[in-house]
Short mmCIF file of C-alpha atoms (C1' of nucleotides) in Angstrom, two decimals:
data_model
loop_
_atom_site.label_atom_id
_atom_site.label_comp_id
_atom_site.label_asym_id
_atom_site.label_seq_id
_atom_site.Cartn_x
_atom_site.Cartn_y
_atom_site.Cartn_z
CA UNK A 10 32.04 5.60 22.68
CA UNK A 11 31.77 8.20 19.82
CA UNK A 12 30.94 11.39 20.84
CA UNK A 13 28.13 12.13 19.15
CA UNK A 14 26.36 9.34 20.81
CA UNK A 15 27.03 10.94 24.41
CA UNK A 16 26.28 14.56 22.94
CA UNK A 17 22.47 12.81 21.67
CA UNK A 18 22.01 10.96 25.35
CA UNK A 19 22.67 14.58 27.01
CA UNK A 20 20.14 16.75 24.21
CA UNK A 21 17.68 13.33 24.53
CA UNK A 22 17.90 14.50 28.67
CA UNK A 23 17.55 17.84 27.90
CA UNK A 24 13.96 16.99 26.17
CA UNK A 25 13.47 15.05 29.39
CA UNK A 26 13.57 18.31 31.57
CA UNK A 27 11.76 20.56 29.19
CA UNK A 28 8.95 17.55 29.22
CA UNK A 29 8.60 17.66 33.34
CA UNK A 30 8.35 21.83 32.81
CA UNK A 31 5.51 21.00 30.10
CA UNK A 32 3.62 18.03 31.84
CA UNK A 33 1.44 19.46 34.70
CA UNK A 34 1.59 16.91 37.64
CA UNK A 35 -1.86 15.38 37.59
CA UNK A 36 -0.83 14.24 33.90
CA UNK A 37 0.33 11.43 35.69
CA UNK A 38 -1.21 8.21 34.68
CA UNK A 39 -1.05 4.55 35.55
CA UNK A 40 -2.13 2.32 32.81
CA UNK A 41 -3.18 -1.28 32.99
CA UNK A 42 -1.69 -3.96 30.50
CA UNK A 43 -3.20 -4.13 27.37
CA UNK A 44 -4.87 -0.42 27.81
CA UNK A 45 -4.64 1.98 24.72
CA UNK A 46 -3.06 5.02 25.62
CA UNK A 47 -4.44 6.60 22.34
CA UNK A 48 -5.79 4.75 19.46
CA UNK A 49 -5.88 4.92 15.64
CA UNK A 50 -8.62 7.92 14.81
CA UNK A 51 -8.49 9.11 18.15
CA UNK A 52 -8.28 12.79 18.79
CA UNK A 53 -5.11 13.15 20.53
CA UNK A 54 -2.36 16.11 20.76
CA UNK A 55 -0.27 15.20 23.37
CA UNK A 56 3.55 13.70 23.63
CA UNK A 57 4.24 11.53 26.15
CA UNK A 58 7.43 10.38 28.44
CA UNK A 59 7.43 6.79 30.40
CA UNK A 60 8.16 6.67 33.99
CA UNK A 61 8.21 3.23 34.25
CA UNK A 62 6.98 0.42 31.58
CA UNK A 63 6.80 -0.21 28.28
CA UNK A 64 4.74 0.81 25.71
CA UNK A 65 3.83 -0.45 21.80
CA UNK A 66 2.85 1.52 18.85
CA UNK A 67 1.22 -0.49 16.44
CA UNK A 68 -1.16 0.26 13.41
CA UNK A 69 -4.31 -2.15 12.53
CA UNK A 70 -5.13 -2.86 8.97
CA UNK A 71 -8.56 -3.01 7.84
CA UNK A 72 -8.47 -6.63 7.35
CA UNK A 73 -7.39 -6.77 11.10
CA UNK A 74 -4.18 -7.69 10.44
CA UNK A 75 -1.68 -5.72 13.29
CA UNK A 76 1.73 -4.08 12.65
CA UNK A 77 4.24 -3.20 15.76
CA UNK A 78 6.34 -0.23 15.10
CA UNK A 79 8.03 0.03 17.93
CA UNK A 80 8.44 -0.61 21.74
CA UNK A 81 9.24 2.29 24.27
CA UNK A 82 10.88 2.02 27.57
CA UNK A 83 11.14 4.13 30.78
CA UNK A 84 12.31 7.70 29.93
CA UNK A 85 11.41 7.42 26.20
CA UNK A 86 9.12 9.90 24.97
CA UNK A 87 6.35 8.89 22.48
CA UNK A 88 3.24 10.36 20.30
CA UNK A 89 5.66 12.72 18.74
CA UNK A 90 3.48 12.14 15.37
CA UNK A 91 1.16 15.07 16.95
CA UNK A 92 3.77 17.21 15.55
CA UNK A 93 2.48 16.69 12.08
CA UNK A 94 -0.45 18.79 13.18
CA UNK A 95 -3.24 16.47 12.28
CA UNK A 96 -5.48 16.01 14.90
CA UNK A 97 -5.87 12.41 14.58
CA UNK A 98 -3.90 9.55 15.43
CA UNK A 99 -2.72 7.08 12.98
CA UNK A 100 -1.21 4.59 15.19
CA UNK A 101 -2.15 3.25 18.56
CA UNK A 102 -0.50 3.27 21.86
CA UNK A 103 -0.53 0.62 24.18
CA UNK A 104 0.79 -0.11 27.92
CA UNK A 105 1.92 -4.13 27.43
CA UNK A 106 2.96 -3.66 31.51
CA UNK A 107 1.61 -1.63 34.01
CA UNK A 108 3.22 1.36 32.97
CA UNK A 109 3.21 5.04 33.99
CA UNK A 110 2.90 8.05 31.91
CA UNK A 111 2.94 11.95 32.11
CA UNK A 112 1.57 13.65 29.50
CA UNK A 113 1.99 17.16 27.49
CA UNK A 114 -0.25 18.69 25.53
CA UNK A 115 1.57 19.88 21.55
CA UNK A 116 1.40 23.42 22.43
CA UNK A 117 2.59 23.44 26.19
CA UNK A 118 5.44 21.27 25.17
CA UNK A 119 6.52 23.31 21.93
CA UNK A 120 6.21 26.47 24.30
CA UNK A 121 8.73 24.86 26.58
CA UNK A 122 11.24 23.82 24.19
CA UNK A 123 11.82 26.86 22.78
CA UNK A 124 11.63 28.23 26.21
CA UNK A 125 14.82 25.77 26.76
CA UNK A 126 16.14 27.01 23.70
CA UNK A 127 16.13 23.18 23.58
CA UNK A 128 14.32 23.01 19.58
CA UNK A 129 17.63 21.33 17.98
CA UNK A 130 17.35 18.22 20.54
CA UNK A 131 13.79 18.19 19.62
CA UNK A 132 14.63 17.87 15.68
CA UNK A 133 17.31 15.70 16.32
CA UNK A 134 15.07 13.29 18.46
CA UNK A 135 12.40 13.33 15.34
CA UNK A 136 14.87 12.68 12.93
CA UNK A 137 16.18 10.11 14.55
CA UNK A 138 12.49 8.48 15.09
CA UNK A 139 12.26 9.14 10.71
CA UNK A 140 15.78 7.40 10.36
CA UNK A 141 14.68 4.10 12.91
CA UNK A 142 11.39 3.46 10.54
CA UNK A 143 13.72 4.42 7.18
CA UNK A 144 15.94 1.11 8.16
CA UNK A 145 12.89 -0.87 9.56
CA UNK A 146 11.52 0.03 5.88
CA UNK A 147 14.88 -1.10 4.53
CA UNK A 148 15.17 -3.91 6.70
CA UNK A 149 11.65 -5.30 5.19
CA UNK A 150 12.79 -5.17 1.67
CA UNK A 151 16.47 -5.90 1.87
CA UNK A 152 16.38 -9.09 4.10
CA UNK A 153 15.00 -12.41 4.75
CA UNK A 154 12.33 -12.93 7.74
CA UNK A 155 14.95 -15.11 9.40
CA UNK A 156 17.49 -12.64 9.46
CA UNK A 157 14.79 -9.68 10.23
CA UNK A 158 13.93 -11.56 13.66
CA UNK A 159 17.41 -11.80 14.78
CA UNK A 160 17.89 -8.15 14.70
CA UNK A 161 15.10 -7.44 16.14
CA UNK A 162 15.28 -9.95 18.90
CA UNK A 163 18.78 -7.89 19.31
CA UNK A 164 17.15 -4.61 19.07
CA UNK A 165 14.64 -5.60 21.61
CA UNK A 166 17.02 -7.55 24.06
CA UNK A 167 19.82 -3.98 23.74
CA UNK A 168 16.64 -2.12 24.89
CA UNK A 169 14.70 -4.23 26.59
CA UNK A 170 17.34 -6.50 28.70
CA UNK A 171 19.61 -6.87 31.30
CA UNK A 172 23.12 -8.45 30.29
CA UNK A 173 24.62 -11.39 31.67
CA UNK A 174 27.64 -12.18 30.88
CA UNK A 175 27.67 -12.44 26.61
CA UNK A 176 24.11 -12.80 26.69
CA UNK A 177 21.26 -10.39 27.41
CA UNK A 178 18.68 -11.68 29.26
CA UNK A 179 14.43 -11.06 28.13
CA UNK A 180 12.30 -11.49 30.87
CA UNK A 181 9.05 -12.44 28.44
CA UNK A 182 8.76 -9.08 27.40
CA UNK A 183 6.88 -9.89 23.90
CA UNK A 184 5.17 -13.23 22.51
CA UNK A 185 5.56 -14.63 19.43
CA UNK A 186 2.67 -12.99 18.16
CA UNK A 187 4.19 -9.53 18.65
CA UNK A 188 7.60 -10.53 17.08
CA UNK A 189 5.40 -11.61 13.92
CA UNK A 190 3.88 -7.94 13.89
CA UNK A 191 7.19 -6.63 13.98
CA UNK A 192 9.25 -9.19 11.94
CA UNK A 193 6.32 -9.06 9.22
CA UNK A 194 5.52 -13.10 8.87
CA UNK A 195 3.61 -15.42 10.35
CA UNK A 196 3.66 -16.94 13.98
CA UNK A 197 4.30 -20.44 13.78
CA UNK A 198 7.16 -19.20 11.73
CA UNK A 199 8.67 -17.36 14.72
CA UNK A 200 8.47 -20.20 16.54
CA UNK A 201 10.58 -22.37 13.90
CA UNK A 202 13.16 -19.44 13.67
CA UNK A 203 13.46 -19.71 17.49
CA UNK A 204 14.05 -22.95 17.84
CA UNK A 205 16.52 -22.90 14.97
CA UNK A 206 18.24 -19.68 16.88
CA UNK A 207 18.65 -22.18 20.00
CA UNK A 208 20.11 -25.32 17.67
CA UNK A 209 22.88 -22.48 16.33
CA UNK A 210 23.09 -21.04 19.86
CA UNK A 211 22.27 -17.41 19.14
CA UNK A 212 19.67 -17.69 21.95
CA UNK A 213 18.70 -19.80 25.17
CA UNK A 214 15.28 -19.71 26.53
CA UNK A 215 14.77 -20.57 30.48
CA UNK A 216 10.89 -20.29 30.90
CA UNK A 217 9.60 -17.45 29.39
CA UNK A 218 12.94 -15.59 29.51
CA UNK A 219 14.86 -15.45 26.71
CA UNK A 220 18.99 -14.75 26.70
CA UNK A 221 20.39 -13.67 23.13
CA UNK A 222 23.64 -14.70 22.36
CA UNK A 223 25.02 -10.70 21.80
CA UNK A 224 28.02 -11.54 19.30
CA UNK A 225 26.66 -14.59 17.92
CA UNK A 226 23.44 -12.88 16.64
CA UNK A 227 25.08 -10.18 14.98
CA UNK A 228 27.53 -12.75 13.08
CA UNK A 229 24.33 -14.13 11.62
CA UNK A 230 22.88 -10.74 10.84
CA UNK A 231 25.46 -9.91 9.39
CA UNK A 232 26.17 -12.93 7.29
CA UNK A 233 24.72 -15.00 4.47
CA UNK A 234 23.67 -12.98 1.70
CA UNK B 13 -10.57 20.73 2.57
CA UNK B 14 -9.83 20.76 5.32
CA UNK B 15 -8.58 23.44 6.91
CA UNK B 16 -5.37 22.08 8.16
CA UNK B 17 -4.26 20.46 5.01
CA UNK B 18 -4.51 24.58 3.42
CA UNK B 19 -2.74 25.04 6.89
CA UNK B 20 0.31 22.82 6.38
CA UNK B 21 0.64 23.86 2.80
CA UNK B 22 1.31 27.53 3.74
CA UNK B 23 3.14 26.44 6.07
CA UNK B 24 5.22 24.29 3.48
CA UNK B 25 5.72 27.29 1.64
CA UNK B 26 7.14 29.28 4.02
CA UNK B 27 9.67 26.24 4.53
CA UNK B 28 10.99 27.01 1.37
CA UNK B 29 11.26 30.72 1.89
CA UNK B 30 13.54 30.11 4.72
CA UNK B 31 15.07 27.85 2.52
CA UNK B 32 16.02 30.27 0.14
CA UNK B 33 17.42 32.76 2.52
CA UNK B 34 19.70 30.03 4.11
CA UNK B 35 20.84 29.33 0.69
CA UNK B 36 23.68 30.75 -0.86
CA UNK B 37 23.22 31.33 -4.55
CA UNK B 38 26.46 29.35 -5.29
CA UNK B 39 25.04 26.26 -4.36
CA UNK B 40 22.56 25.78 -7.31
CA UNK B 41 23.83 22.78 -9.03
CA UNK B 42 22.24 20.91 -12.18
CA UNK B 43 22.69 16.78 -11.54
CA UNK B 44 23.35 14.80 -14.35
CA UNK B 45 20.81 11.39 -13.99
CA UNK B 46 22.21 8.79 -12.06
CA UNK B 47 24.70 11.08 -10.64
CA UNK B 48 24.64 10.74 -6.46
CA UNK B 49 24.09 14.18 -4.75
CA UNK B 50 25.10 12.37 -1.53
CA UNK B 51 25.60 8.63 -0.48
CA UNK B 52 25.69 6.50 2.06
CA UNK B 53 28.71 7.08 4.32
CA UNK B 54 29.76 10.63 2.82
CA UNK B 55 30.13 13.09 5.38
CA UNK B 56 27.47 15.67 4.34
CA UNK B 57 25.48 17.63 6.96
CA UNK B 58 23.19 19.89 4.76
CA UNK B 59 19.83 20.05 3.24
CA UNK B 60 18.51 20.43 -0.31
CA UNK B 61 15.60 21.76 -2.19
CA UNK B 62 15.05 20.63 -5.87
CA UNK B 63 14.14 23.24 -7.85
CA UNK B 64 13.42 20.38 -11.33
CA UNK B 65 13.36 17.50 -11.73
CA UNK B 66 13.54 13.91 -9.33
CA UNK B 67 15.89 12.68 -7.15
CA UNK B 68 14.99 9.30 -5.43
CA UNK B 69 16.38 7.94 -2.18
CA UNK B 70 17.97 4.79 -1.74
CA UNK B 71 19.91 2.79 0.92
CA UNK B 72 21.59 -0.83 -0.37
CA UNK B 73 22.63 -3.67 1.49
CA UNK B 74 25.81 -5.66 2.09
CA UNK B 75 24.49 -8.01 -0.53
CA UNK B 76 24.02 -5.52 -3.17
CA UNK B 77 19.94 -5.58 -2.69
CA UNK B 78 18.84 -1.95 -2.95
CA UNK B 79 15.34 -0.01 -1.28
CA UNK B 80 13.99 2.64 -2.51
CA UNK B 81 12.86 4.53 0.20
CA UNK B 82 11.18 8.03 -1.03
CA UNK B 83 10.89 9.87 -4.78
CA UNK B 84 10.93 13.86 -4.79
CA UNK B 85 10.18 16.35 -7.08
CA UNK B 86 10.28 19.73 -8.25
CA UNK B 87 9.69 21.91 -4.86
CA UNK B 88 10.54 19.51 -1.94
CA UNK B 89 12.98 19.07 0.85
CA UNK B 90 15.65 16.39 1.30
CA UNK B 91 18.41 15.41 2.89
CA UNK B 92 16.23 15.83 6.60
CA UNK B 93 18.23 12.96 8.02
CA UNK B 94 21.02 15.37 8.56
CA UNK B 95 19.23 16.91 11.47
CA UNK B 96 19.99 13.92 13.34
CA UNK B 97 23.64 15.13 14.51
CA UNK B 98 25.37 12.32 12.32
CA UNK B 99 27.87 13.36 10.24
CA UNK B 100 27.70 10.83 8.08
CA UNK B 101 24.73 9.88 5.69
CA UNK B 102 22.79 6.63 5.53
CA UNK B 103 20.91 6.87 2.58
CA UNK B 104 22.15 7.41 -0.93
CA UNK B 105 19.90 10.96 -2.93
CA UNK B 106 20.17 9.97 -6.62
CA UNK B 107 19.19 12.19 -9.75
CA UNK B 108 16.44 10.26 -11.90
CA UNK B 109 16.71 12.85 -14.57
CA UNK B 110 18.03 15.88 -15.22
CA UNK B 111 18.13 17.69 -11.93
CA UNK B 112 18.98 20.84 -10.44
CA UNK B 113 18.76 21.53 -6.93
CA UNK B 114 20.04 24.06 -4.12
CA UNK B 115 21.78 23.08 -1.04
CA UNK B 116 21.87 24.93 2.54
CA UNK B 117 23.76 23.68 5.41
CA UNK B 118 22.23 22.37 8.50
CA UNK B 119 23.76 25.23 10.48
CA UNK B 120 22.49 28.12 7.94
CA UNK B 121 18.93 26.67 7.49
CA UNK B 122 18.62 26.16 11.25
CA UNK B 123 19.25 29.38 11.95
CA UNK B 124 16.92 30.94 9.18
CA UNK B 125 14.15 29.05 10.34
CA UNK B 126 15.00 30.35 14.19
CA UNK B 127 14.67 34.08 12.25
CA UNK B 128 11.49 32.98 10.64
CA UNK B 129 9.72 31.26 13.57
CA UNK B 130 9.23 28.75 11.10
CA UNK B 131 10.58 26.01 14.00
CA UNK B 132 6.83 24.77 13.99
CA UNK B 133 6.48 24.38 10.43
CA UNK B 134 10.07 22.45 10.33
CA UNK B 135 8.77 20.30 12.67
CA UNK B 136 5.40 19.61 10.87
CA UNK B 137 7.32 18.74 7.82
CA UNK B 138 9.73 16.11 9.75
CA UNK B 139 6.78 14.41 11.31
CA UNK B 140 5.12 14.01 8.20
CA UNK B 141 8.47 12.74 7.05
CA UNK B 142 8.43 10.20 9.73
CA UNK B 143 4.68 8.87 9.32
CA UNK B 144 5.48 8.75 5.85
CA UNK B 145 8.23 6.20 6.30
CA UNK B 146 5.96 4.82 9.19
CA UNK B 147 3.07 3.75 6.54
CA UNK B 148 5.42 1.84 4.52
CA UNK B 149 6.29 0.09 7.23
CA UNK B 150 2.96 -0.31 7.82
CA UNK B 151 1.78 -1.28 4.19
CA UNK B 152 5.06 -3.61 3.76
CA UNK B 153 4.35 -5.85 7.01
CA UNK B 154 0.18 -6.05 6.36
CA UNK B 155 -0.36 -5.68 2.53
CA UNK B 156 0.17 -8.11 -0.09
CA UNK B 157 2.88 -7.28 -2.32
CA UNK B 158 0.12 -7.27 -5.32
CA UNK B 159 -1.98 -4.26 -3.51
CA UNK B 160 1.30 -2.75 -2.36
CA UNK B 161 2.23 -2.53 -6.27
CA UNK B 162 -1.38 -0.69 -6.61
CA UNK B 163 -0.63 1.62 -3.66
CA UNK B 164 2.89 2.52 -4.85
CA UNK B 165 1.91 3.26 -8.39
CA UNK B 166 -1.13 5.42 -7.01
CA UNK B 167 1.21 7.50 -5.23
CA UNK B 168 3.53 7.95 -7.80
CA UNK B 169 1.32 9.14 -10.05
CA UNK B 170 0.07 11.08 -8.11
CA UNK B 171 3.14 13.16 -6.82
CA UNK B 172 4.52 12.66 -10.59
CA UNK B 173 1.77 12.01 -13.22
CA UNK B 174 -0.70 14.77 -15.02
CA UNK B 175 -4.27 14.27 -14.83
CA UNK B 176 -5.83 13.22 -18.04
CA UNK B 177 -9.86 12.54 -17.50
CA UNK B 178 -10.12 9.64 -15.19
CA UNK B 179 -6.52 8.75 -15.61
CA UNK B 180 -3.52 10.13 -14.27
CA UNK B 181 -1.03 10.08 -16.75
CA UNK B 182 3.33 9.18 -15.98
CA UNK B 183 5.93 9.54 -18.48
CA UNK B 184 8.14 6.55 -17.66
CA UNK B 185 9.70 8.17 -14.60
CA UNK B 186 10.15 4.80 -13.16
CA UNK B 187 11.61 1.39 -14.30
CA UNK B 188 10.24 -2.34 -12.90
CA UNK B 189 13.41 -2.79 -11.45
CA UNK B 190 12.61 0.56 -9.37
CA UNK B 191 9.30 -0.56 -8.33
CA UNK B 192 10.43 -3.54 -6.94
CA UNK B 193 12.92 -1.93 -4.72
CA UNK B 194 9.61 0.17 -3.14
CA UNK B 195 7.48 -2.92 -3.07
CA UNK B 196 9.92 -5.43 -1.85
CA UNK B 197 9.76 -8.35 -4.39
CA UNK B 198 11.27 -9.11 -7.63
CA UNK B 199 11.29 -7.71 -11.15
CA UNK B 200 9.12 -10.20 -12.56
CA UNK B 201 6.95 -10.29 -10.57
CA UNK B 202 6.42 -6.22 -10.65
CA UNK B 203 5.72 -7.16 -14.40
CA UNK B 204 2.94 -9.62 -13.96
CA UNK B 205 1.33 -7.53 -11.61
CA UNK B 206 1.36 -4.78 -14.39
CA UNK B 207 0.14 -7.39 -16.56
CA UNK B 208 -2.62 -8.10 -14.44
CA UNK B 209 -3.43 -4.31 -13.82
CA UNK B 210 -3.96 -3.93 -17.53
CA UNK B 211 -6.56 -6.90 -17.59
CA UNK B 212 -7.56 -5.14 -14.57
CA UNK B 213 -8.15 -2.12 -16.26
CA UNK B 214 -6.33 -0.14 -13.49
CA UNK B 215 -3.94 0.73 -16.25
CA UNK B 216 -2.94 1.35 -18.83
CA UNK B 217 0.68 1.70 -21.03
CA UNK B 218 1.62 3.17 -24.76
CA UNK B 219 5.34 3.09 -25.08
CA UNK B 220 6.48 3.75 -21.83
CA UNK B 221 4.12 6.03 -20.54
CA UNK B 222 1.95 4.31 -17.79
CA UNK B 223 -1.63 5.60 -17.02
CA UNK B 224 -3.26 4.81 -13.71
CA UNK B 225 -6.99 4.92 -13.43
CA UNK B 226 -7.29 6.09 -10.00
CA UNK B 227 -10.71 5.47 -8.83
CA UNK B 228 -10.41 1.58 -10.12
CA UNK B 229 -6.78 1.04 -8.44
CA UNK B 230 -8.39 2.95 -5.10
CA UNK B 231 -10.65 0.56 -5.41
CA UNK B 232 -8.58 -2.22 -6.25
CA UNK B 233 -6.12 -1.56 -2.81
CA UNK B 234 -9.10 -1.22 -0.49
CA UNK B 235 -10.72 -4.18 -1.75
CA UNK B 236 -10.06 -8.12 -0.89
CA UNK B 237 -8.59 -9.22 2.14
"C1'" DG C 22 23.62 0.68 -39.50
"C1'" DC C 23 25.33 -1.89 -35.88
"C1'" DA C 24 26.64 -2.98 -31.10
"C1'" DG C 25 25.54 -2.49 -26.63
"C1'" DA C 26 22.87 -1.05 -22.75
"C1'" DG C 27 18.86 -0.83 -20.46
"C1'" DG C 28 14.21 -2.17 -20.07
"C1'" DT C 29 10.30 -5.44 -20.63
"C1'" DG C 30 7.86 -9.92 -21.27
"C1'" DT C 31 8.08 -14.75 -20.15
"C1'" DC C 32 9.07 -19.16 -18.16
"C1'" DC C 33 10.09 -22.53 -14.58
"C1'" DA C 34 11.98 -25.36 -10.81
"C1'" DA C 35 13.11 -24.81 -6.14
"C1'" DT C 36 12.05 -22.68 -2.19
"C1'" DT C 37 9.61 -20.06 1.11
"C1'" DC C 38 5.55 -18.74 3.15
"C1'" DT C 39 0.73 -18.79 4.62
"C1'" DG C 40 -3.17 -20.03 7.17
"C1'" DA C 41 -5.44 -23.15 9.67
"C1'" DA C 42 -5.48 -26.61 12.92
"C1'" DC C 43 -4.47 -28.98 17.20
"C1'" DA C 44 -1.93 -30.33 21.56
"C1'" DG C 45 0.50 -29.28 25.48
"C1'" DA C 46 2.50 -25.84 28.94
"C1'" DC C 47 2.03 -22.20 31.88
"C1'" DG C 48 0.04 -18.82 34.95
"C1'" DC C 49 -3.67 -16.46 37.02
"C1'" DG C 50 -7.91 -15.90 39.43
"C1'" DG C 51 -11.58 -17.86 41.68
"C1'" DC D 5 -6.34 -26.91 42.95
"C1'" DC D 6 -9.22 -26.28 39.01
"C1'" DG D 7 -10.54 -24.05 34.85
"C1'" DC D 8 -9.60 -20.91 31.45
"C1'" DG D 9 -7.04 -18.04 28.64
"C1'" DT D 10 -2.76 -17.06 26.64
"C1'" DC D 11 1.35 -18.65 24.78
"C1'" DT D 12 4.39 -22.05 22.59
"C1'" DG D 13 5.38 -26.04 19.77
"C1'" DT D 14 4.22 -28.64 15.66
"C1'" DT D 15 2.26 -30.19 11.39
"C1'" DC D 16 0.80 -29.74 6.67
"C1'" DA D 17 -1.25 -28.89 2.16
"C1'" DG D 18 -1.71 -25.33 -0.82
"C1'" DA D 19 -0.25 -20.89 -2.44
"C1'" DA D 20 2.98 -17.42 -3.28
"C1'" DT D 21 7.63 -16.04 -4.13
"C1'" DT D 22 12.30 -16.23 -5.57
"C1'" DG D 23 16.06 -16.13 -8.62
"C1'" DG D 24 17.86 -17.38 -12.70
"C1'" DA D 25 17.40 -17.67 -17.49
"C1'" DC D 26 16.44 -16.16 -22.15
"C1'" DA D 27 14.25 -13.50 -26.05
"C1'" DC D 28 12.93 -9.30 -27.68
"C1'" DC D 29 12.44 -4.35 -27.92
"C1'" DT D 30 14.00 0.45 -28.19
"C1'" DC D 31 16.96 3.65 -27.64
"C1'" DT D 32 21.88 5.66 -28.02
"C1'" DG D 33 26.40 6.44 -29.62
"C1'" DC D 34 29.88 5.25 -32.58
#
DNA sequence: GCAGAGGTGTCCAATTCTGAACAGACGCGG
DNA sequence: CCGCGTCTGTTCAGAATTGGACACCTCTGC
């Protein structure tokens, strides 16, 4: 493992602890599937960190048409867009499992970090949210929707899953519809990608669980094109 | 106004103050156009401020398909990404005319802006950095590429053009082939679309220079759909 | 003044994609 | 164990998009 990677998991900690010193304990929320944590136009100046769940941040367009950004996990902070000082929201968050939450408010968490002397994690951690929506920007107008859903369906299943042997195993995380919002097409056409992914064996489905085939979903990524 | 947009421009300001203190005055360098200032897997951990002219961000595929992720002009920051921790760059910073810009390391500007308790406007700036990117996402997954054309040249004109009555006026800073890289479709079709805008009346072109009526196209991105 | 290099305007066949519809499967709560 | 809502699977006609081609234009440098 390079070490950069293990010097960003111990800074991303770091911003862990300086969040518990900046949350007060009754911050501590329990949120119901489906519930928005904040929502587009909401006034809202808080970061957040995940106990335990998963949260989306997704945009709605006027013509009700929904975009995913991005799905957080347990220990993942989120709502660092406060930072840009407006006192709106642009996006929305949502719990999509009963998920736990502790919140800061802006001010009591910048106070901490440079308490913690701990401001260079915190600009690492924001550029590297810039640099994941640079490449999903990238990804959008450098590749076709096929390929787009099997790195995502990657992404999701590195984050999101357990592994199992060469596979990592999706426990009906996200629907179709969701992987649309993400992948930027149409649902029925997930659903013909899927089943083509399980004719070239780059995923099984058992259920509602999904397993992706780790090496040979990257091979496709990676080729054609 | 409102008062935080006046906010975040003085605070903008003082970015570049610290900028120029963490700045040695041996780094001013004029770019030829086209010339690369950094790219994609150069090792290059430092920031820049363009004192004239544009320099455009890129990142290209394995295919040879390029994005155009960001334009910048006279005044702005670039190179952020750095602040991530990786040594090596991901995107390619490309003069689009005659440029000349100043460069400060990550180190040096990191430590200015720690002297300036400017941390808080740093971080404003790499927020806005990420919702920027974040909107395109956005726009890219729930826009038609037609109204995404209208957006784009909106934008650029506005960050590039000079207002002239009801029009805002660009001197062929940009090419088709350009445009499409931002929009995510193909050259011709960027030049029907501009076709269209003319009938439109959302533009209008004498030699190369392209003038955007910017109520109309408002209109025109808000409307249908 | 000519050649060549971009850039723009245009066309078209092949392909991809959308949007809407409908049926069946599954799971949850009453 | 039944009904309902959500999710998946499937189909399809119509619309949008691609990618390749070619002509023309305007600069620039030789």
């Amino acid at each position: 493992m390079p070490t950069n990677v293990v010097a960003a998991r111990l800074l991303h900690s770091s911003l862990r602890e300086v969040f518990d010193r900046a949350s007060l304990p009754d911050t501590r929320v329990r949120v119901e599937p489906q519930a928005a944590i904040f929502a587009t136009g909401e006034e809202d100046e808080s970061v957040y960190l995940i106990e335990s769940g998963q949260v989306k941040l997704s945009m709605a367009s006027a013509a009700g048409k929904d975009c995913l950004l991005a799905i957080y996990t347990s220990g993942e902070l989120f709502g660092e867009s406060c930072f840009h000082g407006a006192p709106k929201r642009i996006e929305t968050a949502t719990a999509m499992q009963p998920t736990v939450i502790r919140r800061a408010s802006r001010t009591d968490f910048l106070a901490e970090v440079e308490k913690a002397r701990a401001t260079e994690a915190l600009l690492r951690h924001l550029a590297g949210r810039m640099i994941e929506r640079q490449v999903a920007v990238f990804d959008l107008v450098t590749m076709p929707s096929e390929q787009r859903l099997a790195k995502v369906l990657l992404g999701v299943a590195e984050k999101l899953g357990t592994v199992e042997g060469v596979y990592l195993r999706l426990d009906q995380k996200i629907s179709h519809e969701e992987l649309s919002q993400i992948v930027g097409t149409t649902r029925p056409r997930i659903t013909a990608f899927m089943q083509r992914f399980r004719k070239l064996g780059l995923i099984e489905t058992e259920g509602r669980a999904v397993s992706v085939h780790r090496a040979r979903t990257k091979e496709f990524i990676g080729s054609e094109r």
